PDB file of C-alpha atoms and ligand atoms in Angstrom:
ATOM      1  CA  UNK A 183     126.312   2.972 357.088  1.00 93.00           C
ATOM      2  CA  UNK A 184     126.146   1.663 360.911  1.00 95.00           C
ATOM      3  CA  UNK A 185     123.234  -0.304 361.913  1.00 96.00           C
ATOM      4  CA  UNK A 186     121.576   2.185 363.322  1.00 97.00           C
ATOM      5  CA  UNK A 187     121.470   4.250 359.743  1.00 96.00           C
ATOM      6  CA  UNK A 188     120.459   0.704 358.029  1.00 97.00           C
ATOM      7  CA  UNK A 189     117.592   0.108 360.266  1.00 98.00           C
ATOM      8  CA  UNK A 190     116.527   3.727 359.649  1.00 98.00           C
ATOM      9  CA  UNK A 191     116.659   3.660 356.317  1.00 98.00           C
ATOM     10  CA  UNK A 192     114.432   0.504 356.016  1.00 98.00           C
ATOM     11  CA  UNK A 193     112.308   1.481 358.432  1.00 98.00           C
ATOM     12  CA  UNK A 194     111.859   4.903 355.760  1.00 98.00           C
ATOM     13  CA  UNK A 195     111.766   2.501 352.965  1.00 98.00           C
ATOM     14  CA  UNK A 196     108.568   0.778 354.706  1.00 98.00           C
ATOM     15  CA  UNK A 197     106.654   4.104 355.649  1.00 98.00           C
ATOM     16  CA  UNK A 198     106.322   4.567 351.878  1.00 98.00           C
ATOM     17  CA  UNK A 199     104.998   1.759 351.105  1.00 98.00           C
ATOM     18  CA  UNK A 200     101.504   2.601 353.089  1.00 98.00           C
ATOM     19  CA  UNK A 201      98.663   4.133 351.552  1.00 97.00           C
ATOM     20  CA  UNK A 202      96.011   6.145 352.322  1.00 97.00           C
ATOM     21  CA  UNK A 203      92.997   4.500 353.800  1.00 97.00           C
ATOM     22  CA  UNK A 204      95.038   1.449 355.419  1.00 98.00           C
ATOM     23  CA  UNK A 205      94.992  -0.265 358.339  1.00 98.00           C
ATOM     24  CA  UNK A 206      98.274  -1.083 359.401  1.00 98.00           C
ATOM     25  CA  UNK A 207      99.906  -3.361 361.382  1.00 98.00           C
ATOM     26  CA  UNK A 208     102.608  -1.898 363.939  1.00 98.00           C
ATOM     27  CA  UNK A 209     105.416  -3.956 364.403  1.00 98.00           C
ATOM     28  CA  UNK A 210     107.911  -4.450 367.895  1.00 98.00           C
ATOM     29  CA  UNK A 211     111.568  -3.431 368.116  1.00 97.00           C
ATOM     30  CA  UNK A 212     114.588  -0.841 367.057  1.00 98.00           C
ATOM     31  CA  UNK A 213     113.840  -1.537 363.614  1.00 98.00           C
ATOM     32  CA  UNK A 214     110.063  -1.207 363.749  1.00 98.00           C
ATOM     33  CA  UNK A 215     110.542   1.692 365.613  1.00 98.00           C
ATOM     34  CA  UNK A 216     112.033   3.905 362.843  1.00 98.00           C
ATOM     35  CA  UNK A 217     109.107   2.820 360.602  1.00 98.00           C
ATOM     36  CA  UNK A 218     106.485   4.061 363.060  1.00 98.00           C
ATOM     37  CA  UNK A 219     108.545   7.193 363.146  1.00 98.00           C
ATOM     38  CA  UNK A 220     108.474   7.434 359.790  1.00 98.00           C
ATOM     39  CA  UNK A 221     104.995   6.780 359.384  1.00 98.00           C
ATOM     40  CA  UNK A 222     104.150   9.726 362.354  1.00 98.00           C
ATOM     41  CA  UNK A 223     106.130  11.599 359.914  1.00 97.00           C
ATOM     42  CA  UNK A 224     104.130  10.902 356.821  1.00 97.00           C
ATOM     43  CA  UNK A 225     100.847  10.839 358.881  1.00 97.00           C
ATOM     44  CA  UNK A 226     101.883  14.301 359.816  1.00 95.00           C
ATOM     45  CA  UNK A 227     103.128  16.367 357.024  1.00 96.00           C
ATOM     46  CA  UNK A 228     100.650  14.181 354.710  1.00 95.00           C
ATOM     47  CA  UNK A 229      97.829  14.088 356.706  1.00 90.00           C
ATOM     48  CA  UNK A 230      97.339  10.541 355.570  1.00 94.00           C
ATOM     49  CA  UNK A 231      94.355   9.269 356.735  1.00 95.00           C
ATOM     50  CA  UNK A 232      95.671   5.200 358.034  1.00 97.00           C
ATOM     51  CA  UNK A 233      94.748   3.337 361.826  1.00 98.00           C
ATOM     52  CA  UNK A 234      97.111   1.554 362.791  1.00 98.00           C
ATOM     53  CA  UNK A 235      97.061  -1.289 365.336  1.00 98.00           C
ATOM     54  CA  UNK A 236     100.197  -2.345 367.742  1.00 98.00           C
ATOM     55  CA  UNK A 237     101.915  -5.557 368.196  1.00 98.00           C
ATOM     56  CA  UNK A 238     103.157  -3.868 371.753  1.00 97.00           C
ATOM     57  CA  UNK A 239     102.022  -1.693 374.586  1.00 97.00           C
ATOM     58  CA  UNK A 240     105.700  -0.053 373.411  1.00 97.00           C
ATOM     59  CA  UNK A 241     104.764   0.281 369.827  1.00 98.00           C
ATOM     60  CA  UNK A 242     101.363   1.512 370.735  1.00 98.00           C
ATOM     61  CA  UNK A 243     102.599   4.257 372.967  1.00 98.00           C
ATOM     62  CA  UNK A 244     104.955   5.388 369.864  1.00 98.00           C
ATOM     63  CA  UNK A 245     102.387   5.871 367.519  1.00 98.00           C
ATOM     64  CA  UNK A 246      99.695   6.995 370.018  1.00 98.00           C
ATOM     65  CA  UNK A 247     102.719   9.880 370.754  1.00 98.00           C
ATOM     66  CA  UNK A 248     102.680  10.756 367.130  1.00 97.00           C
ATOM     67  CA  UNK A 249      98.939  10.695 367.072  1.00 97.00           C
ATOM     68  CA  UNK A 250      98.759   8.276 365.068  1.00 98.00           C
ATOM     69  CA  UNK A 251      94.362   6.866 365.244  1.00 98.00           C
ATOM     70  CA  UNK A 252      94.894   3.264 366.958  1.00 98.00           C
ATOM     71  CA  UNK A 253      92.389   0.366 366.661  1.00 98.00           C
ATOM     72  CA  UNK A 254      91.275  -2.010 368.853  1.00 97.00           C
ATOM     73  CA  UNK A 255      92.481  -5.552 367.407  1.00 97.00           C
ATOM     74  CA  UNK A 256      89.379  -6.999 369.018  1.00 97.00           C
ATOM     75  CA  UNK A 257      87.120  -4.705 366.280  1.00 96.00           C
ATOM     76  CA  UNK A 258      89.316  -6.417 363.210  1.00 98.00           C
ATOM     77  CA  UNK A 259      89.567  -9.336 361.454  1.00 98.00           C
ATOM     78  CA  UNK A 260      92.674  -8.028 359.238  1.00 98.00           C
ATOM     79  CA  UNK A 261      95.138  -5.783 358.998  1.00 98.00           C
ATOM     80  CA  UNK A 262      96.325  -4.404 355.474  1.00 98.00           C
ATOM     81  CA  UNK A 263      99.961  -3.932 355.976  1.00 98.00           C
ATOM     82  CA  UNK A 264     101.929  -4.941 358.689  1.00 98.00           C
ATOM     83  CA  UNK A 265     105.619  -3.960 358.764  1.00 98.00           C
ATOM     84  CA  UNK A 266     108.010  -5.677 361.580  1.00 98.00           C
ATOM     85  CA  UNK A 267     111.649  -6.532 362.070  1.00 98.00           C
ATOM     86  CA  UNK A 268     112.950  -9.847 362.511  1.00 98.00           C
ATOM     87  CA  UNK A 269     116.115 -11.442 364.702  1.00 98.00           C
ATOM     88  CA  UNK A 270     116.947 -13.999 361.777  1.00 98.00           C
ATOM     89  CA  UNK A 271     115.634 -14.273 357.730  1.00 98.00           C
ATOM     90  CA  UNK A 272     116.863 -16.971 355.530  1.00 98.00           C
ATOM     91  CA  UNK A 273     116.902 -17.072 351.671  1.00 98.00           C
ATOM     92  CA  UNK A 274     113.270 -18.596 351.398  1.00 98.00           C
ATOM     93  CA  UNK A 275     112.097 -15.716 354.109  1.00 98.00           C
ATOM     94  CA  UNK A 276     111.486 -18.005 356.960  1.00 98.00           C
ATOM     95  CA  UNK A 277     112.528 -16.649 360.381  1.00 98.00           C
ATOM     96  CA  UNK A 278     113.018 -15.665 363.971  1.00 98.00           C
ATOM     97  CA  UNK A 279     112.028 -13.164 365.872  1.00 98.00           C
ATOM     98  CA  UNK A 280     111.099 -11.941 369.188  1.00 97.00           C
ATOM     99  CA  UNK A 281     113.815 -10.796 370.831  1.00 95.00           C
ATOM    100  CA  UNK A 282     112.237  -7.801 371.687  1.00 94.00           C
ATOM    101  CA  UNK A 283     110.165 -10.082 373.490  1.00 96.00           C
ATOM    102  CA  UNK A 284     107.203  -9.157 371.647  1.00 97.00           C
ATOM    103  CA  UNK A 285     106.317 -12.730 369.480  1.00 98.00           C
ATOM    104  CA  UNK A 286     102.830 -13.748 370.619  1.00 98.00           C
ATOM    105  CA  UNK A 287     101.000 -10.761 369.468  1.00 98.00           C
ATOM    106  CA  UNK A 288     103.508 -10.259 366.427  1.00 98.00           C
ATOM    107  CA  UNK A 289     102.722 -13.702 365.229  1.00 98.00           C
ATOM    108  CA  UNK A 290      98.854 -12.904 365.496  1.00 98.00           C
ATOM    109  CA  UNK A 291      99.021  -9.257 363.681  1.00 98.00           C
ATOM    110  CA  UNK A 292     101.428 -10.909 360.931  1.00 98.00           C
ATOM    111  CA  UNK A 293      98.869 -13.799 360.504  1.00 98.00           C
ATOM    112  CA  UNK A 294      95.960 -11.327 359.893  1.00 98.00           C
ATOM    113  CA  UNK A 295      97.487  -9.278 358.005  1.00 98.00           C
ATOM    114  CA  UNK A 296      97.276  -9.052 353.715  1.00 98.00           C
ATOM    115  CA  UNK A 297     100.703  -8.441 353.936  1.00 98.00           C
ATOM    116  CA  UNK A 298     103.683  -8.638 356.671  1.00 98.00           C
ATOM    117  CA  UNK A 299     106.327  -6.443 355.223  1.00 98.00           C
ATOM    118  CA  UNK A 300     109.520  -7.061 356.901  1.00 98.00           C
ATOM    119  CA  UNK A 301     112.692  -5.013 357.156  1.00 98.00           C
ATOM    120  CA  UNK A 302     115.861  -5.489 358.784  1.00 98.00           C
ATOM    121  CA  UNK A 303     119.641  -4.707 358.078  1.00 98.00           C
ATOM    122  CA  UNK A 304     122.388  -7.064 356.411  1.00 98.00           C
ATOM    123  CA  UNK A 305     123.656  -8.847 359.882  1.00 97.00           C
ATOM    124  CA  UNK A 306     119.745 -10.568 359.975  1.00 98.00           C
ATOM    125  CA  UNK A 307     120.325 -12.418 356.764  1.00 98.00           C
ATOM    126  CA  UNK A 308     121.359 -15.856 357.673  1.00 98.00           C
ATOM    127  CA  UNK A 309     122.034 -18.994 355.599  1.00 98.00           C
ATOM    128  CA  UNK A 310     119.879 -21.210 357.960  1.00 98.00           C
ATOM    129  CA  UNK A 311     117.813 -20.502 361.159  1.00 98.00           C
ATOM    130  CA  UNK A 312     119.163 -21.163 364.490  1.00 98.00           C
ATOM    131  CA  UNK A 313     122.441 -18.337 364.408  1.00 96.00           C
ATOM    132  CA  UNK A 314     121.191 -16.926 367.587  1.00 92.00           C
ATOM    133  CA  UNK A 315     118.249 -17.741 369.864  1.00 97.00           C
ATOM    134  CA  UNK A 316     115.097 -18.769 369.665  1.00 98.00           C
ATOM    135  CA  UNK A 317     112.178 -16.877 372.323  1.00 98.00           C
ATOM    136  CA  UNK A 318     109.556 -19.149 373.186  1.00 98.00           C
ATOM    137  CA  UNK A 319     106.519 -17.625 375.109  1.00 98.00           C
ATOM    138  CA  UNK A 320     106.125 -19.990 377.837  1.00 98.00           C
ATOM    139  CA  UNK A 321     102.605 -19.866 380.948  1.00 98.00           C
ATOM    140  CA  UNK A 322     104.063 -18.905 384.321  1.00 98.00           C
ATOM    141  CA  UNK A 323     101.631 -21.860 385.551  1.00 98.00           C
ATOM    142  CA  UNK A 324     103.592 -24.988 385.859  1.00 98.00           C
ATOM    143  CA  UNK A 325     106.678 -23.235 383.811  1.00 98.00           C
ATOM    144  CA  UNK A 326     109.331 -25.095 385.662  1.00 98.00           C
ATOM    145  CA  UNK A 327     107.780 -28.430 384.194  1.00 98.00           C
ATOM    146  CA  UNK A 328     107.791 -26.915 380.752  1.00 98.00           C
ATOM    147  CA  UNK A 329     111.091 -26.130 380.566  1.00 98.00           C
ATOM    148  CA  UNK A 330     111.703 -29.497 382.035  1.00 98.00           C
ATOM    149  CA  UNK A 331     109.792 -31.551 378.853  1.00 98.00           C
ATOM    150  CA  UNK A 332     111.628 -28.831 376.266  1.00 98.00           C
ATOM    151  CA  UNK A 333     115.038 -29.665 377.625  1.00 98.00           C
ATOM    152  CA  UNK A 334     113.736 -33.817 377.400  1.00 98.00           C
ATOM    153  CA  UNK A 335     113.539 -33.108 373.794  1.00 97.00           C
ATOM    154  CA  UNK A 336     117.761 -31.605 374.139  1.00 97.00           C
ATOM    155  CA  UNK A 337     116.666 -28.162 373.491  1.00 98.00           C
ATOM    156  CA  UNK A 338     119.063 -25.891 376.192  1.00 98.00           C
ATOM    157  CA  UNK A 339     118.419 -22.834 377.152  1.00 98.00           C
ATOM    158  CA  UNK A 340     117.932 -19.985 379.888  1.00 98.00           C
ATOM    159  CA  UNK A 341     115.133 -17.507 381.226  1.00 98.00           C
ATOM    160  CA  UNK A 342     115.131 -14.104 379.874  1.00 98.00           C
ATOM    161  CA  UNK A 343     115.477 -11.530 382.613  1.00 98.00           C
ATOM    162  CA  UNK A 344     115.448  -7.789 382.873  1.00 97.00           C
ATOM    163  CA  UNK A 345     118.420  -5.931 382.990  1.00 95.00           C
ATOM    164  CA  UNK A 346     117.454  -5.394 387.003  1.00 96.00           C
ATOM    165  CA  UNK A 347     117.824  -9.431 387.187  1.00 96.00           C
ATOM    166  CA  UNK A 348     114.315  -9.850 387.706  1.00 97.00           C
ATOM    167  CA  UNK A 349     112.051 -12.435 385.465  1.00 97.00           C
ATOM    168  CA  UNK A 350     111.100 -10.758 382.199  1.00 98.00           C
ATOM    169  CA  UNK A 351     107.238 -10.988 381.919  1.00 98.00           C
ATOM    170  CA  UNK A 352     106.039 -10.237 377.879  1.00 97.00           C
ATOM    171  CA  UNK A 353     102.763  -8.095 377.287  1.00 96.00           C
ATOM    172  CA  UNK A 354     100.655 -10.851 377.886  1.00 97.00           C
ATOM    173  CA  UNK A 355     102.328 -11.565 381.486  1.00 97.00           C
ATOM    174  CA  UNK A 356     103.970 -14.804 380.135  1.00 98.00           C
ATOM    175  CA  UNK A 357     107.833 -15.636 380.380  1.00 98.00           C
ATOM    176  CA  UNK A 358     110.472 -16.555 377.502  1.00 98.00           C
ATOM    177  CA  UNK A 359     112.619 -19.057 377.308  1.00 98.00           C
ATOM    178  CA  UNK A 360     115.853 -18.447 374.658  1.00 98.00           C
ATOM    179  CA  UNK A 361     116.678 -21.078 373.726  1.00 98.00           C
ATOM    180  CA  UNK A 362     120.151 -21.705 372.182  1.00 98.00           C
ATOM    181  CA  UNK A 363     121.154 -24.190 369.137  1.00 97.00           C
ATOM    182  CA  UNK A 364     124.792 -25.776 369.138  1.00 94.00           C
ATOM    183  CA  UNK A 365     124.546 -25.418 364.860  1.00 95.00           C
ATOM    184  CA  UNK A 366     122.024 -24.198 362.277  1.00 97.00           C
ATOM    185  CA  UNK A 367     118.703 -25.910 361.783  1.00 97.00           C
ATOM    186  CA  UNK A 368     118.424 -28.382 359.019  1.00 97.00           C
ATOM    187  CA  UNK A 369     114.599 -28.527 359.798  1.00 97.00           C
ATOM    188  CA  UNK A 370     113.493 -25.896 361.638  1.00 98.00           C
ATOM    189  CA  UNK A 371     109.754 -27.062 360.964  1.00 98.00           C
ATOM    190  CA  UNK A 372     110.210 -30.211 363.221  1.00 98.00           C
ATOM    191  CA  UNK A 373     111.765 -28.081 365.840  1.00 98.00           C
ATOM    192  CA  UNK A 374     108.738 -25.750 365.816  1.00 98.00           C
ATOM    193  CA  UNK A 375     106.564 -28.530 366.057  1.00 98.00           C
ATOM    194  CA  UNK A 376     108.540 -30.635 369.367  1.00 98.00           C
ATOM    195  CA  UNK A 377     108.558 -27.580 370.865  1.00 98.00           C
ATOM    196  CA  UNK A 378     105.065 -25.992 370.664  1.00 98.00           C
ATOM    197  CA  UNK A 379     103.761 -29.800 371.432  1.00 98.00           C
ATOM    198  CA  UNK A 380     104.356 -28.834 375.045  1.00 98.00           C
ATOM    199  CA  UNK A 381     101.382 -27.949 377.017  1.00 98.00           C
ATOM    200  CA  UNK A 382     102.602 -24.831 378.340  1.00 98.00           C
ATOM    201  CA  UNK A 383     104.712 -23.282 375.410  1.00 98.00           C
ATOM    202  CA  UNK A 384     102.655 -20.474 374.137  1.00 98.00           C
ATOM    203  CA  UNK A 385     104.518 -19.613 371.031  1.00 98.00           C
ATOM    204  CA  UNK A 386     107.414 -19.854 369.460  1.00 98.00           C
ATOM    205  CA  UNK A 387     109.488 -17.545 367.802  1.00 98.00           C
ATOM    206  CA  UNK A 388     109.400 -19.012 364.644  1.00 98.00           C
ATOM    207  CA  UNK A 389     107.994 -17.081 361.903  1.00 98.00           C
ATOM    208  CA  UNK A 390     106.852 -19.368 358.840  1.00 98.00           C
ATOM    209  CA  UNK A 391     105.569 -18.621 355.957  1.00 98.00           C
ATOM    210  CA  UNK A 392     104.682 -15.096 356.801  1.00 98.00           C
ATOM    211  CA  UNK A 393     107.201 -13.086 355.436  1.00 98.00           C
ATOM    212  CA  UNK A 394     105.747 -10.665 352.318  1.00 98.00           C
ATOM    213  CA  UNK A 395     108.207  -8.325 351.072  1.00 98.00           C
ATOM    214  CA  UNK A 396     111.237  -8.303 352.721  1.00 98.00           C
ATOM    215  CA  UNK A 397     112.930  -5.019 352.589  1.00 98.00           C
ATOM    216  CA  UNK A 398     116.804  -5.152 353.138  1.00 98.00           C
ATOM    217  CA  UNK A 399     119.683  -2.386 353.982  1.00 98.00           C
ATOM    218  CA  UNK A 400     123.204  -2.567 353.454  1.00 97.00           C
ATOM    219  CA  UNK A 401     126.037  -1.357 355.408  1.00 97.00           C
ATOM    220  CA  UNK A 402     126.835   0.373 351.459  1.00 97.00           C
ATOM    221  CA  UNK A 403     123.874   2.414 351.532  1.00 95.00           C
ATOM    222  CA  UNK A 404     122.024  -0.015 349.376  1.00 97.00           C
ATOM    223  CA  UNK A 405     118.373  -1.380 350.003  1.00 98.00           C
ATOM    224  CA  UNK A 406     116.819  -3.651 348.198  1.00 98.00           C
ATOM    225  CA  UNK A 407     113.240  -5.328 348.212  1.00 98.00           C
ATOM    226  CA  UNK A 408     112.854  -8.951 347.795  1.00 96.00           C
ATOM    227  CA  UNK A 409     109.450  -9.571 346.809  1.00 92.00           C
TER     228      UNK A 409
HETATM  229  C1  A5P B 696     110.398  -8.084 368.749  1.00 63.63           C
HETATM  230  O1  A5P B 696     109.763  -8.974 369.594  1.00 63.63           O
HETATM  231  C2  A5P B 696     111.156  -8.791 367.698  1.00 63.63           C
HETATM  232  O2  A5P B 696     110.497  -9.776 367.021  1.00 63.63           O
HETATM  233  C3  A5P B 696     111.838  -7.834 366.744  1.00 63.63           C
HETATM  234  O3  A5P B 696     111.101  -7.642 365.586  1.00 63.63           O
HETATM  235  C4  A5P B 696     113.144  -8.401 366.398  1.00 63.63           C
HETATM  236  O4  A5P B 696     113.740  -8.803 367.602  1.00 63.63           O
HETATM  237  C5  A5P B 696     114.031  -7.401 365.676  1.00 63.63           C
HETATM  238  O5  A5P B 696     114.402  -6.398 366.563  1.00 63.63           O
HETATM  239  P1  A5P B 696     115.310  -5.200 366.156  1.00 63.63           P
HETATM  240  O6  A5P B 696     114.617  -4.481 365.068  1.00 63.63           O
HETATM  241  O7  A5P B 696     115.414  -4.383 367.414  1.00 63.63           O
HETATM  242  O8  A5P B 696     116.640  -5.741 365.734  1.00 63.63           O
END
């Protein structure tokens, strides 16, 4: 199976796990894409009644497409089910995400939600945090002395950009920082905490303690849910 096919065929593997009468939490990125096309799917042929709510003006505009009935998060205080990828898992379900850019409002939706389902392919399994980079959500105001105090603390990294060049800007009109780590964490809790000490860091992209079921594919067809 290519990555493509695994991501698909998690992202299937999600859509059944949502029942009628739920409100569910959209998540942000390839994989989480293939779940909300599954779900139109389902909502379709089904006519499952579910609202869903969106961790992204992109993930928003893919279920409002599929006519899938959105919520305002502003009228909720939870979410049933909430189904998102993720950049990096370990083996006690910690992890990183936001390279689609998307963290902030992931983070929030996960934390109100009964359950964060998440589903990714076999190359997001990693021993220990820190294989790739890290996206932290940092306030335009003042962002050149934030990124001054995070490098203080020897944390290196660079700006995200567009693929035009220009500065990317999240949903919430913030920038992100990647940063980049010379090994794997041996304690990614203290590096969550240094970092999000800085007036000016919005959010992190590590996920804690969030992680439900974790749904995982296999470039040999096989997908398995780690509960
Ligand atoms: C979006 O901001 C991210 O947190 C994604 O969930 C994560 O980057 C996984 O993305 P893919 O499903 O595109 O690999």
């Amino acid at each position: 199976m290519s990555t493509q096919e695994m991501k698909q065929a998690v992202g299937n593997a999600a859509a059944k796990l949502v029942e009628k009468g739920m409100v569910v939490g959209l998540g942000t990125g390839s994989t989480a894409s293939y779940f909300i096309a599954a779900l139109i799917k389902r909502y379709q042929e089904e006519n499952l009644s579910i609202h869903a709510v969106a961790s992204s003006k992109h993930s928003f505009d893919l279920a409002h497409q599929g006519g899938i009935p959105l919520l305002d998060i502003d009228a909720l205080t939870s979410i049933d089910l909430t189904v998102d990828g993720a950049d990096e898992i370990d083996p006690s379900k910690q992890m990183i995400k936001g390279g689609g850019g998307a963290l902030l409002r992931e983070k929030i939706v996960a934390h109100m939600s009964h359950e964060m389902v998440v589903i990714v392919d076999e190359t997001k399994l990693v021993p220990a945090l820190g294989k790739s980079l890290l996206p932290v959500e940092i306030l335009p105001f003042a962002h050149t002395a934030t990124r001054h105090h995070i490098e203080k603390l020897g944390y290196r990294g660079s700006w995200r950009q567009t693929k035009k060049g220009d500065t990317y800007l999240t949903d919430n009109g913030n920038y992100i920082f990647d940063i980049h780590f010379s090994h794997l964490l041996d304690n990614p809790r203290n590096d969550e905490k240094a970092i999000s000490s800085i007036p000016g860091v919005v959010e992190t992209g590590f996920f804690f303690d969030l992680a439900g079921r974790v749904i995982v594919g296999f470039a040999d067809g096989q997908i398995i849910i780690k509960k």
